[in-house]
XYZ file of C-alpha atoms in Angstrom:
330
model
C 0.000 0.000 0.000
C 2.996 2.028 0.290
C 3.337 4.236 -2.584
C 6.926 4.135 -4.632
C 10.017 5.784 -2.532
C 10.221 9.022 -5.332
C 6.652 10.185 -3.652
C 7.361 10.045 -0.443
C 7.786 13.438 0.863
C 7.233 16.371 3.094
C 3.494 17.312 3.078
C 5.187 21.391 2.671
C 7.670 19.905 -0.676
C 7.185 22.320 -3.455
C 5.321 21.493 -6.305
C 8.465 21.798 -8.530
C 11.103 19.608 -6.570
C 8.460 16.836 -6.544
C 7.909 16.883 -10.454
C 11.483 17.457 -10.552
C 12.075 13.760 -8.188
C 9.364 12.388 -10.457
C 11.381 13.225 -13.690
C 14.214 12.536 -11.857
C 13.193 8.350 -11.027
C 11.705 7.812 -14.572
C 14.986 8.875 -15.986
C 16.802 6.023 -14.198
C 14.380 3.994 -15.106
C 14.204 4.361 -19.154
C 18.241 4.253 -18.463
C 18.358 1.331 -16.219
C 20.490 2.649 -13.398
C 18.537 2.047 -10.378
C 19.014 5.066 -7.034
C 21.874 4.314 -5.022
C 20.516 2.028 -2.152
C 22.484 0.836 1.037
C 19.402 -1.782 2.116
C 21.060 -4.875 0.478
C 24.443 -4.149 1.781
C 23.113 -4.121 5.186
C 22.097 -7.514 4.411
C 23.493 -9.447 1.702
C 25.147 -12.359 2.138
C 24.350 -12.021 6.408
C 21.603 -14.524 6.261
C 23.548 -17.442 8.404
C 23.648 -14.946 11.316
C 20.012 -12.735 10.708
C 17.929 -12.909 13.788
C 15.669 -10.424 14.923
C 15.620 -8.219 18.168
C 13.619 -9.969 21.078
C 10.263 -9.286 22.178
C 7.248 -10.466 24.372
C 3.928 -10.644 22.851
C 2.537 -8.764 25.380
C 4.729 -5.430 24.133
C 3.054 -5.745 20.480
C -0.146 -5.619 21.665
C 0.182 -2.662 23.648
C 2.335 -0.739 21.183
C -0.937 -1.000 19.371
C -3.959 -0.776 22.079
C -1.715 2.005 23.411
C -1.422 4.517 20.303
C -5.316 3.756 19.288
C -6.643 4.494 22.667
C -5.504 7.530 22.927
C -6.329 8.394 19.527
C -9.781 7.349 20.435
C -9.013 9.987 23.229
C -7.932 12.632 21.676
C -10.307 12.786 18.297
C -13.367 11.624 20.166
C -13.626 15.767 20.443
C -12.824 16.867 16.576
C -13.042 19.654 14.692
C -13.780 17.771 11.428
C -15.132 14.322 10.885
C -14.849 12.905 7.318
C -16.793 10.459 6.638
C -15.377 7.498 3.639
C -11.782 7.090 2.915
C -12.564 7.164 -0.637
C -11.073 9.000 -3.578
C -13.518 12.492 -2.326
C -12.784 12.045 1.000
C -8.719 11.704 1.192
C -8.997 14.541 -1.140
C -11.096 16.920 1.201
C -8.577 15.706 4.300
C -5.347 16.228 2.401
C -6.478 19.936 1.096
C -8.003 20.535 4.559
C -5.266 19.263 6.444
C -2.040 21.507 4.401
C -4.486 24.664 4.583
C -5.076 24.367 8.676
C -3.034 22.395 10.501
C -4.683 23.740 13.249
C -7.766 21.586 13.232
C -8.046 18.054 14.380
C -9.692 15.831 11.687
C -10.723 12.403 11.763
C -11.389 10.524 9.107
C -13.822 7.302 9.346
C -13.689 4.334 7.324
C -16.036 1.579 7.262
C -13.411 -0.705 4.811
C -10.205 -2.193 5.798
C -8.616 -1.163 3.160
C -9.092 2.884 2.625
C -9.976 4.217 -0.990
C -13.109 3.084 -1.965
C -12.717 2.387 -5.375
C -9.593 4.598 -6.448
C -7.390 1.650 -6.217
C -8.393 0.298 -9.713
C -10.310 2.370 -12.764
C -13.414 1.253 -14.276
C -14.077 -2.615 -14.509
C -11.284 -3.536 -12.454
C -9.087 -2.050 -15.225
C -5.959 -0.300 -13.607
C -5.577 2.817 -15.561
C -7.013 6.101 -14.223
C -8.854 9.032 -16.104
C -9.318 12.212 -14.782
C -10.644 14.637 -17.259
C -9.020 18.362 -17.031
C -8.561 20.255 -15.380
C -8.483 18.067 -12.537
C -4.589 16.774 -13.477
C -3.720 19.870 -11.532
C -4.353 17.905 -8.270
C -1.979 14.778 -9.765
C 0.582 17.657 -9.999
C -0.079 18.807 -6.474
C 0.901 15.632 -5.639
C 3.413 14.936 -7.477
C 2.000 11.772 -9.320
C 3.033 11.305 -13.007
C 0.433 10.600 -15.725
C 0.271 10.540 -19.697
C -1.767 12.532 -22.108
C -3.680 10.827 -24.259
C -2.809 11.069 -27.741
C -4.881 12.904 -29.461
C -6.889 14.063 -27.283
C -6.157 17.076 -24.689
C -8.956 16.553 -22.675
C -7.848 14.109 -20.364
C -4.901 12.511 -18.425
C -4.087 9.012 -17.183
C -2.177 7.825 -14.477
C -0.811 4.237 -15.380
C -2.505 2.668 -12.679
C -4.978 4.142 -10.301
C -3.067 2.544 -7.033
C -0.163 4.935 -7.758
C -2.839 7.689 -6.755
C -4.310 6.506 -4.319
C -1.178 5.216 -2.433
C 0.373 8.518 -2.919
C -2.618 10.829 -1.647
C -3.406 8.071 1.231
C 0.421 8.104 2.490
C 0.356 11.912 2.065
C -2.768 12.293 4.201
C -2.221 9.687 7.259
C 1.222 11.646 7.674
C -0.267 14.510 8.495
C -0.062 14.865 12.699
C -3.425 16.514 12.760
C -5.044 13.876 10.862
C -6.159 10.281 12.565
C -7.936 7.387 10.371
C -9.999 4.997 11.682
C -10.491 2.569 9.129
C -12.624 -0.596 9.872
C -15.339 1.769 11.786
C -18.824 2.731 10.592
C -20.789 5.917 11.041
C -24.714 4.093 12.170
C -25.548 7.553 13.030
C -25.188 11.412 13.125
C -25.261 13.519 16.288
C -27.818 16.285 15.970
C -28.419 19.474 18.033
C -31.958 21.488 17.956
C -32.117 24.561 16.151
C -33.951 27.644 16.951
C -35.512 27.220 13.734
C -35.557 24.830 10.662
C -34.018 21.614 10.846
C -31.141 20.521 13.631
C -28.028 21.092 13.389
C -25.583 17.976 13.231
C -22.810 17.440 16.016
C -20.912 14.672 15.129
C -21.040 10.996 14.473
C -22.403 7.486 15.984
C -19.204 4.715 15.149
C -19.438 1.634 15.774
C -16.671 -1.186 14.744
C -17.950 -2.370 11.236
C -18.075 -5.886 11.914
C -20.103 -5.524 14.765
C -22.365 -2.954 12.510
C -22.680 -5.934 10.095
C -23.993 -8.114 12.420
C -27.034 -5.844 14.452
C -29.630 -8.463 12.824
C -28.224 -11.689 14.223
C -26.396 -10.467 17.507
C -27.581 -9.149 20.767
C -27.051 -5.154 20.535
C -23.730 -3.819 21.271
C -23.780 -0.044 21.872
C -21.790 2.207 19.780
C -19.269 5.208 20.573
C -19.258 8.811 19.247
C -17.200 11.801 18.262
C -18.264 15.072 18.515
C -17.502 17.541 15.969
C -18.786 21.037 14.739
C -18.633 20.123 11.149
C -19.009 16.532 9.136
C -17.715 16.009 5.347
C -19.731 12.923 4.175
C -18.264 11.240 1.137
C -19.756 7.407 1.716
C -20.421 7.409 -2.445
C -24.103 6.058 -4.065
C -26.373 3.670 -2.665
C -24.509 0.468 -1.267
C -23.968 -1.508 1.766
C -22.767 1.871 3.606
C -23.235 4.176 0.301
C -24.707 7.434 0.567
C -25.683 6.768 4.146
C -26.075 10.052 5.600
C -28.235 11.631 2.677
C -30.801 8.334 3.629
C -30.629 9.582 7.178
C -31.562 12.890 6.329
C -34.435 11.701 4.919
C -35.255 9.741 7.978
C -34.791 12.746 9.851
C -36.962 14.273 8.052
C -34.631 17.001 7.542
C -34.872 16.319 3.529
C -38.087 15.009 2.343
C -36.657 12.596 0.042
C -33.892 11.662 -2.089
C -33.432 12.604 -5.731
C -31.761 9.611 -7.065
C -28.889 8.862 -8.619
C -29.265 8.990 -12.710
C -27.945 7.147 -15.529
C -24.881 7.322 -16.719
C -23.321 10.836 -18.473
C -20.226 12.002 -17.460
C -20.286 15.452 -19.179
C -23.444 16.195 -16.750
C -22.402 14.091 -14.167
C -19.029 15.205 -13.250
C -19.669 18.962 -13.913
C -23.083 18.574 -11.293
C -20.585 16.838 -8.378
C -18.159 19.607 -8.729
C -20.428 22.355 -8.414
C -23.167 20.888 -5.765
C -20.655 20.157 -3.293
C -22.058 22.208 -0.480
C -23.326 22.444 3.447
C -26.625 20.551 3.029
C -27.537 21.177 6.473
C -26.115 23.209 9.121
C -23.229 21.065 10.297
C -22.952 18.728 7.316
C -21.501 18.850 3.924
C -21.876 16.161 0.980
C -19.657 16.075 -1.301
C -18.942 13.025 -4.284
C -21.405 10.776 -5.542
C -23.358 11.053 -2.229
C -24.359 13.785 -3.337
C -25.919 12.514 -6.491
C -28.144 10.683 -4.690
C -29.436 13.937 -2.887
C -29.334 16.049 -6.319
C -30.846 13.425 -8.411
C -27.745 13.825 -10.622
C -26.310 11.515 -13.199
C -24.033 8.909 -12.041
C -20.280 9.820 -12.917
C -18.867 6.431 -14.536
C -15.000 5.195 -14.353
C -13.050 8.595 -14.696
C -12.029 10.621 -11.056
C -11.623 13.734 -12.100
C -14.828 14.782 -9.898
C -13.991 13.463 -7.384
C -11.094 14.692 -6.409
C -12.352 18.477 -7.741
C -15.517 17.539 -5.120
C -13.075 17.292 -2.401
C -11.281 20.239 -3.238
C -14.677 22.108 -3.392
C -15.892 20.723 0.197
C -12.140 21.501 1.425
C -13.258 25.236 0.499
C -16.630 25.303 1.555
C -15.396 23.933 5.189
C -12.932 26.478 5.546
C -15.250 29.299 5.086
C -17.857 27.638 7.799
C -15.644 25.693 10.352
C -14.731 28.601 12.541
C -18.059 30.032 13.151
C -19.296 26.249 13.646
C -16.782 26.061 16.400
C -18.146 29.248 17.810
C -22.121 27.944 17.807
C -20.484 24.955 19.437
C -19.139 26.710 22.357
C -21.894 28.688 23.131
């Protein structure tokens, strides 16, 4: 899951010196001489006498239980809760993240693995399309892609894992940023409001196993985290898809979905971008959520929106979170 060595950097690395370290690895590449590496000297030919430093069991588990407790401590009072490690969601907590690394923002992930479905492109095929002018977030990054012959409109990244590992190292290395993958949101915190619908507080978690299994297992209660704003980027109608636009609707805050429609991407992709708002005091959508609330078109196998999406709920937190925070401490 670790993305290549040449992309590994600091979150503040100019845009330059990473294309410049990009350039830099596929020239030794197309020449064949590989960077200078001191790993198989410390090594090679040492095998006879390799044995690792002892331990007691005891001292892995609470190197582990240890950290994650107290992260449970310390972001179980946040100042942003994302909601799906997807492709719209790391993108919202990596912008978010370089532009205030002031706030504390957790990120909740119902998979084991985070990024949705960024790892591969459309039909489990490996390439990645994002139309332009989202390649200016690839360069942000400092991920290479190709330009389609013949066509301007678009680039590809070789395979879609070398974006998603890239933006998903980038993001957990940020110290004001915690993941907690393998944990479902089964509900939002709300608030009354003096008038119109309630405001919403934060989110219900539960471990996503255990939120899998309600039906056939005795109840076991869930855990929460408050914060003054939540980014929900869960994605269209699926096993956790889209889950807090259905719980408006419960709510009755919204009286009913608009539905997710067929396929058109030059609709589609344009509609994500632009709708990516608050929805309710407290909560913004962004991503193919977001369809489902707009009754827009469905996107199809190119990323370009969804990344853009993120950028755009990014924005639209920064110009709301402060004054959130203030309601909240009143």
């Amino acid at each position: 899951m670790s993305p290549p060595a040449a992309f590994v950097e600091s979150v503040d690395t100019p845009i330059t010196t990473l294309k410049a370290k990009v350039l830099a690895t596929e020239t030794s590449a197309v020449s064949g001489n590989a960077p200078e590496t001191k790993l198989l000297d410390a090594f090679a030919n040492k095998w006879d006498d390799f044995k690792f430093a002892p331990i007691r069991e005891s001292q892995v588990s609470r190197a582990m239980t240890r950290r994650y407790f107290q992260d449970l401590d310390k972001y179980a009072e946040s100042d942003i809760v994302i909601i799906g490690a997807g492709s719209c969601g790391l993108s919202t907590a990596y912008v978010l993240a370089k532009a205030r690394p002031d706030l504390k923002i957790a990120i909740i992930e119902a998979a084991v693995s985070p990024g949705g479905g960024a790892w591969l492109g459309g039909q489990l095929f490996s390439a990645m399309v994002l139309r332009k002018p989202a390649d200016a977030f690839l360069n942000d990054l400092g991920v290479p892609y190709e330009e389609e012959p013949g066509n301007p409109n678009f680039v590809v990244v070789r395979h879609a894992a070398m974006f998603t590992s890239t933006l998903l190292s980038k993001v957990v290395s940020f110290p004001n940023v915690k993941l907690f993958n393998a944990t479902a949101v089964e509900d939002l915190i709300t608030r009354p409001s003096q008038s119109g619908p309630p405001t919403i507080a934060g989110v219900v978690v539960n471990w996503t196993l255990v939120a899998q299994h309600h039906d056939d297992h005795s109840c076991m209660d869930p855990n929460t985290i408050n914060a003054p704003l939540v980014i929900s980027t869960t994605g269209h109608d699926g096993p956790f898809g889209a889950f807090s636009a259905k719980r408006l609707v419960s709510m009755a805050t919204i009286e009913k979905l608009g539905g997710m429609r067929g396929l058109d991407m030059n609709r589609a992709e344009d509609a994500i971008v632009k709708g990516t708002r608050e929805v309710t005091k407290g909560l913004i959508i962004g991503g193919m959520e977001l369809s489902e609330i707009d009754g827009s078109n469905r996107m199809g196998p190119t990323f370009g929106a969804m990344t853009l999406s993120g950028v755009k709920a990014a924005e639209e937190a920064l110009k709301v979170i402060d004054q959130r925070k203030r309601e909240c401490a009143e």
